[in-house]
mmCIF file of C-alpha atoms in Angstrom:
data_model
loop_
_atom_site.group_PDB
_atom_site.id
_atom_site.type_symbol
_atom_site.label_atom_id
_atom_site.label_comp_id
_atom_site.label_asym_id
_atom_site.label_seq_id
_atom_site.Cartn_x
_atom_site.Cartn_y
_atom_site.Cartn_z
ATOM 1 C CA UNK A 1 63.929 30.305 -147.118
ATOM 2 C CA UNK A 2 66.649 32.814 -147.690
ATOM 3 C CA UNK A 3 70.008 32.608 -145.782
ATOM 4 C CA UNK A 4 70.114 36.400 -145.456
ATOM 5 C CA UNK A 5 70.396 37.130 -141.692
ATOM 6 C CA UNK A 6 67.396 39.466 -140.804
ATOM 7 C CA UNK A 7 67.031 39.646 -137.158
ATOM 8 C CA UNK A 8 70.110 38.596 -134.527
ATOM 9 C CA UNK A 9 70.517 39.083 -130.860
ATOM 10 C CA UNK A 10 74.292 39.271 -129.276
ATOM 11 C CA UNK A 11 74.735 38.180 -125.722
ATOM 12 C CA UNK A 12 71.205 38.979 -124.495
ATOM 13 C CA UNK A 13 70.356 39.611 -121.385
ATOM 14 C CA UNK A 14 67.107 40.656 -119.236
ATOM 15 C CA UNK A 15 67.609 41.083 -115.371
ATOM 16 C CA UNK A 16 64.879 41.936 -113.071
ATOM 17 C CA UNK A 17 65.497 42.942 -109.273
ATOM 18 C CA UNK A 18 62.616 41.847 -106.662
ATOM 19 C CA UNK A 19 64.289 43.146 -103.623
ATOM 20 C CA UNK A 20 67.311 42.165 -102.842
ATOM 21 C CA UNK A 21 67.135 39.370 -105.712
ATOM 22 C CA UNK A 22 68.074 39.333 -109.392
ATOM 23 C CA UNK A 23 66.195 37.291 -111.608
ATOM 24 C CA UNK A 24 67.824 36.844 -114.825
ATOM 25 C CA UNK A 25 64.540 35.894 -116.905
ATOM 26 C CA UNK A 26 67.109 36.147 -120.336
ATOM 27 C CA UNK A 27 70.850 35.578 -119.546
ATOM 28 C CA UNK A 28 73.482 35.799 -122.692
ATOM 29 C CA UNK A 29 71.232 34.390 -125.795
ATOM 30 C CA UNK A 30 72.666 34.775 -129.173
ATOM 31 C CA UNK A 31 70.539 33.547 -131.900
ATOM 32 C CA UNK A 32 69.913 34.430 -135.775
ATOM 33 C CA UNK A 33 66.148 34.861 -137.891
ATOM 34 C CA UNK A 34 67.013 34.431 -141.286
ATOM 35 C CA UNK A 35 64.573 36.189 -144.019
ATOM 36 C CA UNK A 36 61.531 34.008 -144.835
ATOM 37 C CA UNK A 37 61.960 31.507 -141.869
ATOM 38 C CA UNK A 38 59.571 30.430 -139.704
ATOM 39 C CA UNK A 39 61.687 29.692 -136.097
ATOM 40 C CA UNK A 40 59.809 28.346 -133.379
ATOM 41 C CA UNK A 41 61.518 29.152 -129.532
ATOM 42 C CA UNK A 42 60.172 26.084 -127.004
ATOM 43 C CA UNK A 43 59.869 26.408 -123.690
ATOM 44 C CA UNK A 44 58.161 26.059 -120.113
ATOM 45 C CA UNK A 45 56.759 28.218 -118.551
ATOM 46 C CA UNK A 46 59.757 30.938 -117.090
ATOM 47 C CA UNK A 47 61.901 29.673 -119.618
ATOM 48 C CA UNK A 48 62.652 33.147 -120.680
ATOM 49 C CA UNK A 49 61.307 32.573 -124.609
ATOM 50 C CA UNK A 50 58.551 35.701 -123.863
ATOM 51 C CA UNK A 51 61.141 37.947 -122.669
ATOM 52 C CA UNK A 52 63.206 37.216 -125.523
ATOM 53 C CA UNK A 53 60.318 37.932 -128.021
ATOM 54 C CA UNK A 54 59.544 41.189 -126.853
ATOM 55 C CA UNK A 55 63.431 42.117 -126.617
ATOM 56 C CA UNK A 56 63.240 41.070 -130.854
ATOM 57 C CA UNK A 57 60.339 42.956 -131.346
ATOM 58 C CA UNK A 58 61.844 46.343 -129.763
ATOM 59 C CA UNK A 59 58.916 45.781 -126.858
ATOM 60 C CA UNK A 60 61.364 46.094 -124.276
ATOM 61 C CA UNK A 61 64.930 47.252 -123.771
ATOM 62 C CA UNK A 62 68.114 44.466 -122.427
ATOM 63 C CA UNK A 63 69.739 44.801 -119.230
ATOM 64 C CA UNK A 64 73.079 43.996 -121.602
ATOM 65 C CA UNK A 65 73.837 42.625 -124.873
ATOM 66 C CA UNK A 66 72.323 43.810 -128.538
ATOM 67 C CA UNK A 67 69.818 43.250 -131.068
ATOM 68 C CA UNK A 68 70.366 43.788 -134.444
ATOM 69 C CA UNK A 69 67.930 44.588 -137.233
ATOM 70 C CA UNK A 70 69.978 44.112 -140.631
ATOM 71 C CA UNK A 71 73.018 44.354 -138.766
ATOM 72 C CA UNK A 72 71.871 47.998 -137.361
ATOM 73 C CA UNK A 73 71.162 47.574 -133.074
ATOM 74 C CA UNK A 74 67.681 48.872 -132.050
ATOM 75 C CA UNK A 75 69.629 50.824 -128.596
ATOM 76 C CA UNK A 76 71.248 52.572 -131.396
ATOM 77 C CA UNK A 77 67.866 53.902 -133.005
ATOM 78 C CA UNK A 78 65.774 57.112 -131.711
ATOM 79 C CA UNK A 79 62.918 56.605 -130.353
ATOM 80 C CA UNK A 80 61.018 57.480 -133.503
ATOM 81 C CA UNK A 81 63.237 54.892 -135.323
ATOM 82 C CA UNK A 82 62.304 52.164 -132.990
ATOM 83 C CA UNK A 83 58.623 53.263 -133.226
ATOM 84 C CA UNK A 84 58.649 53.468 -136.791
ATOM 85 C CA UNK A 85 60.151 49.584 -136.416
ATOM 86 C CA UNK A 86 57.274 48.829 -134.713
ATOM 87 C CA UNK A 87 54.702 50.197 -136.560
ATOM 88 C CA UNK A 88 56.135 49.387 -139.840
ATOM 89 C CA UNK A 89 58.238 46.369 -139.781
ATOM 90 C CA UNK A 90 56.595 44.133 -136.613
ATOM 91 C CA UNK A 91 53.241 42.342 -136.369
ATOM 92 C CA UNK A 92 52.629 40.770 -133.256
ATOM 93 C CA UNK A 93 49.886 38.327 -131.957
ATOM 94 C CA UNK A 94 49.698 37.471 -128.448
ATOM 95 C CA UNK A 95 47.652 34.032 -126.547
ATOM 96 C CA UNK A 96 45.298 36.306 -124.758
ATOM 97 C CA UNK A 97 44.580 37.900 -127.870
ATOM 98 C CA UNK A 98 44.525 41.908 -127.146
ATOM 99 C CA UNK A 99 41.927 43.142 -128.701
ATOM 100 C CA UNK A 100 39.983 46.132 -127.764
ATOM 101 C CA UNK A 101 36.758 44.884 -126.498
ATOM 102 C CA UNK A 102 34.345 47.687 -127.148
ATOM 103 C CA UNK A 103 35.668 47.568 -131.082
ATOM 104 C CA UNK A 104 33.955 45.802 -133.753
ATOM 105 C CA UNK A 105 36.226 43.472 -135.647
ATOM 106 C CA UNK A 106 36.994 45.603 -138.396
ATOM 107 C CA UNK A 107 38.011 48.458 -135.620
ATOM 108 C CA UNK A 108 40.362 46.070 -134.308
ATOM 109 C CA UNK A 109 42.155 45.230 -137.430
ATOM 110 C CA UNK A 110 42.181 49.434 -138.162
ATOM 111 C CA UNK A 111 43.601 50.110 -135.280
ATOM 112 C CA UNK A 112 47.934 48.835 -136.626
ATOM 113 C CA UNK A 113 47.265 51.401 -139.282
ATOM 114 C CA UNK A 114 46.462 54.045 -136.810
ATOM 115 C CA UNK A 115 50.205 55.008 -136.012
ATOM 116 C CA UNK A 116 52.173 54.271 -139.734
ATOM 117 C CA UNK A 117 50.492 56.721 -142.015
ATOM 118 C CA UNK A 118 47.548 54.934 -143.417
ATOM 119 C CA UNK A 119 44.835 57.050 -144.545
ATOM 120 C CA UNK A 120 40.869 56.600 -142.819
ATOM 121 C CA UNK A 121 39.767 55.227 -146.320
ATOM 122 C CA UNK A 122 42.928 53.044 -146.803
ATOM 123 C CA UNK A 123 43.150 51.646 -143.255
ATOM 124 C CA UNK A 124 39.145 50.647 -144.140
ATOM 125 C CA UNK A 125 39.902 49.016 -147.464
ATOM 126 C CA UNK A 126 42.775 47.042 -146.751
ATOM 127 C CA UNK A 127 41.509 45.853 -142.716
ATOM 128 C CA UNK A 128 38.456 44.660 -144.993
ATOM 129 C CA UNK A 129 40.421 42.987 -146.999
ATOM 130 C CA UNK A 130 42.311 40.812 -144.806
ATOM 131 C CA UNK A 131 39.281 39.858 -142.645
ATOM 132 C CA UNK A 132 37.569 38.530 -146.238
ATOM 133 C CA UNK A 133 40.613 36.556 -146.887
ATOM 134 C CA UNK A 134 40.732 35.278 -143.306
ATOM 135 C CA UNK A 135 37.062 34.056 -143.842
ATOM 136 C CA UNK A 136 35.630 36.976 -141.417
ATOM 137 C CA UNK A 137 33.751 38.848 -144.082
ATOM 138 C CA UNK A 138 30.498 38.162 -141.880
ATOM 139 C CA UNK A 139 31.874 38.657 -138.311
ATOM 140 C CA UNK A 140 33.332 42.442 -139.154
ATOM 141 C CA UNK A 141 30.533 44.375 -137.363
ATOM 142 C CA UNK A 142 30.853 42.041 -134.368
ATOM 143 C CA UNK A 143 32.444 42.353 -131.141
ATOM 144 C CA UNK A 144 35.174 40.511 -129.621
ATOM 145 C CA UNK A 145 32.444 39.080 -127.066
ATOM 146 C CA UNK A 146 30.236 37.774 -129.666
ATOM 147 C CA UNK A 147 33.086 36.099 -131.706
ATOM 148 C CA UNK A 148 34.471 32.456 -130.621
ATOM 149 C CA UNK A 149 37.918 32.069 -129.434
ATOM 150 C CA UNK A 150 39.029 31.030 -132.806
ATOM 151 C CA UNK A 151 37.555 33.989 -134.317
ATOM 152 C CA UNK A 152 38.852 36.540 -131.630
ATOM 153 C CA UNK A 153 42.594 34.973 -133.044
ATOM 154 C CA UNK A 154 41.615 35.423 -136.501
ATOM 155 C CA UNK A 155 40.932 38.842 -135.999
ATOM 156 C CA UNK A 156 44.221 39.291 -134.301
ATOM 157 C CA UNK A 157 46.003 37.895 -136.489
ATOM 158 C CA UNK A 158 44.508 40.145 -139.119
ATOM 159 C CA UNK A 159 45.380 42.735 -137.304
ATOM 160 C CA UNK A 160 49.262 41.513 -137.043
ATOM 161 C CA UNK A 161 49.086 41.382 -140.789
ATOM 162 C CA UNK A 162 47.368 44.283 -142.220
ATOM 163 C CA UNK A 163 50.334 46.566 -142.477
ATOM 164 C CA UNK A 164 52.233 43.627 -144.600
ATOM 165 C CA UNK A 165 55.123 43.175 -141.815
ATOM 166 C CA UNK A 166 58.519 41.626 -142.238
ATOM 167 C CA UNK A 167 58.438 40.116 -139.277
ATOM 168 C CA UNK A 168 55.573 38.630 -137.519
ATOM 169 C CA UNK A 169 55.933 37.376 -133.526
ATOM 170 C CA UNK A 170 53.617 34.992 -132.121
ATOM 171 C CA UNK A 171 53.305 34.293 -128.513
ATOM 172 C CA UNK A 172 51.485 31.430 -127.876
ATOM 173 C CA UNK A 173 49.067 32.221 -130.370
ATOM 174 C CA UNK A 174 47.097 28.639 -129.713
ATOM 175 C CA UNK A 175 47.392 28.559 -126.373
ATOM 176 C CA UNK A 176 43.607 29.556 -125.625
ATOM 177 C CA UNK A 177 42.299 27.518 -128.073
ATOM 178 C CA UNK A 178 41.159 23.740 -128.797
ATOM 179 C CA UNK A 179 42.635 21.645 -131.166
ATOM 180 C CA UNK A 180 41.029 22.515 -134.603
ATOM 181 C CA UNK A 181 40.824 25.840 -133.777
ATOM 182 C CA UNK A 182 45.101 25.792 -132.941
ATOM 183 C CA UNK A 183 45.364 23.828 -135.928
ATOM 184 C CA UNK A 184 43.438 26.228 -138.110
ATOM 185 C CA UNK A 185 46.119 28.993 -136.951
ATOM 186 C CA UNK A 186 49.434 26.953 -137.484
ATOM 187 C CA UNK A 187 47.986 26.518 -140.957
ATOM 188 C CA UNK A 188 47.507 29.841 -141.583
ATOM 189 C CA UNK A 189 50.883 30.989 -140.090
ATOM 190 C CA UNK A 190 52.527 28.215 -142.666
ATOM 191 C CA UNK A 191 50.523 30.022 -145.415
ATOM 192 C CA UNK A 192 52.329 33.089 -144.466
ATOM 193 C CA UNK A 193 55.364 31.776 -144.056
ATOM 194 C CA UNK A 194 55.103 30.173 -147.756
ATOM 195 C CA UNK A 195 53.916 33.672 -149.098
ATOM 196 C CA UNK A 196 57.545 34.582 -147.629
ATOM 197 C CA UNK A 197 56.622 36.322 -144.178
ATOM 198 C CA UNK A 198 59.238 35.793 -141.415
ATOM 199 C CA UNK A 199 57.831 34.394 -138.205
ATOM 200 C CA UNK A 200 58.819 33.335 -135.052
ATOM 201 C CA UNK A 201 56.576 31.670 -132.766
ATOM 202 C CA UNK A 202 56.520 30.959 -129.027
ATOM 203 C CA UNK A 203 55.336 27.964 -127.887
ATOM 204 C CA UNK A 204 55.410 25.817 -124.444
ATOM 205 C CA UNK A 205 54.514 23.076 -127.514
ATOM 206 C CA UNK A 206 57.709 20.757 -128.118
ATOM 207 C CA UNK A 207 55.580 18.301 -131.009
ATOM 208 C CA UNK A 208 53.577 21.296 -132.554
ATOM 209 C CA UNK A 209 57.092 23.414 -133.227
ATOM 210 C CA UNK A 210 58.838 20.130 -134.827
ATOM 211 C CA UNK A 211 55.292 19.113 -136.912
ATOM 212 C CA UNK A 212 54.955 22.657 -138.203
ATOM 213 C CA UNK A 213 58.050 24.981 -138.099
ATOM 214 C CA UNK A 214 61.576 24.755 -140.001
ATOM 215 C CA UNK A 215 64.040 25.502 -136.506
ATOM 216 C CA UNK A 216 63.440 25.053 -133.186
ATOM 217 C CA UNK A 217 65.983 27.281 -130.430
ATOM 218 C CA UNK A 218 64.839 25.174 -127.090
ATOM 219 C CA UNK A 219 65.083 27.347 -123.814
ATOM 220 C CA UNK A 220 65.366 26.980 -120.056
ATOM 221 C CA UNK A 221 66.239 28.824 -117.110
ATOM 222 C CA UNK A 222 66.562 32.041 -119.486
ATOM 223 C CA UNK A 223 68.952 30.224 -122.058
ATOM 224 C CA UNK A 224 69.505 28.410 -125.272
ATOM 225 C CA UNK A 225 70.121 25.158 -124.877
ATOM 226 C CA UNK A 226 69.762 23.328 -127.983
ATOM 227 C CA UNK A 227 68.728 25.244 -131.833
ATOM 228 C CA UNK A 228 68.299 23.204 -134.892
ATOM 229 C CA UNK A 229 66.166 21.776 -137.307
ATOM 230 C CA UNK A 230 63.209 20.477 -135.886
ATOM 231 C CA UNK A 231 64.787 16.937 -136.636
ATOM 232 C CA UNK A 232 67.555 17.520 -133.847
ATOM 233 C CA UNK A 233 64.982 18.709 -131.395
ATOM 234 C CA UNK A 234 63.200 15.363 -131.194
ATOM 235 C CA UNK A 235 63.966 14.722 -127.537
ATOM 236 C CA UNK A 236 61.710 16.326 -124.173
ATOM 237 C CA UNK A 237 62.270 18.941 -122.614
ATOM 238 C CA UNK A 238 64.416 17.999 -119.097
#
């Protein structure tokens, strides 16, 4: 893992009003992603670690504070600059999976190429590609309703990957699955991660982040409180 500071948020802060209420789902985080590390963020449920992925991946915009890609702030870029972030830069996979239901597999995956330039032919070739090397080469003309849940995340996380991202965010990517299907996907995510993809995973999973991922940033009530090595974040969460 390089040291090289690649992603970096600066006092971050998400406020929501419901009536005459704030709710301050993110309140003052500053954290670093180096290049090449795979970070997990641990938390219960409306501990704030969703909001803070989609504030990394340019999904949403902060009430206050900054984050910076390469030292550069996303508020600073145009809109086309953040979308080109997105469509370029950012994979994302998400628990519920996302995919378009009425798609085959193979539509799925072509579907992060739409937006970054890909040609028809390309976006065909290289969405085949990945679902071969995710073992899908059989499941491409099906449906998300005729795959099984593991499949379904397979073909997401194709999709995450097909555009070779430098970052990849994943929400509780085994949340909706069983055990050897969650474990099949933390295995492939550490296969990325060794081929030198960034990735930062959510997870409400305290024992899965220290078995399988290099730092662990703990959050509650919309904060950090504890980041480390997975070593030093041994202990439950309160």
């Amino acid at each position: 893992m390089s040291s090289e500071t690649f992603l970096s948020s600066i006092e971050l802060c998400r406020y929501y009003h419901r009536g005459p209420q704030t709710v301050r789902a993110l309140d003052g985080v500053t954290i670093t992603v180096a290049r090449g590390e795979f970070l997990s963020i641990v938390g219960s449920s409306g501990s704030g670690k969703t909001t803070l992925l989609n504030l990394l991946a340019g999904l949403d915009t902060p009430t206050a504070g900054v984050v910076e890609l390469g030292g550069v702030p996303l508020t600073s870029m145009s809109r086309r600059q953040l979308s080109a972030y997105r469509a370029h830069k950012v994979g994302m996979i998400f628990q519920s999976f996302n995919l378009i239901s009425h798609y085959t597999a193979l539509q799925n995956v072509e579907t992060a190429l739409y937006f970054n330039g890909t040609a028809p032919n390309e976006r065909r070739r290289l969405s085949t590609q990945i679902l071969e090397q995710l073992g899908l080469a059989d499941r491409m003309t099906h449906r998300p309703a005729d795959l099984s849940g593991g499949e379904q995340q397979r073909v997401a996380v194709a999709r995450a990957i097909v555009k070779s991202p430098e970052i990849l965010f994943a929400d509780e990517p085994t949340g909706n699955l069983d055990f050897e299907n969650a474990e099949a996907i933390v295995n492939l995510l550490m296969k990325l991660n060794r081929d030198g993809l960034t990735i930062v995973l959510v997870t409400h999973n305290l024992e899965m982040a220290q078995h399988y991922t290099q730092r662990t940033i703990r959050m509650q009530y919309g904060r950090v409180i504890q980041s480390g090595s997975t070593k030093t974040a041994e202990q439950p969460l309160p």
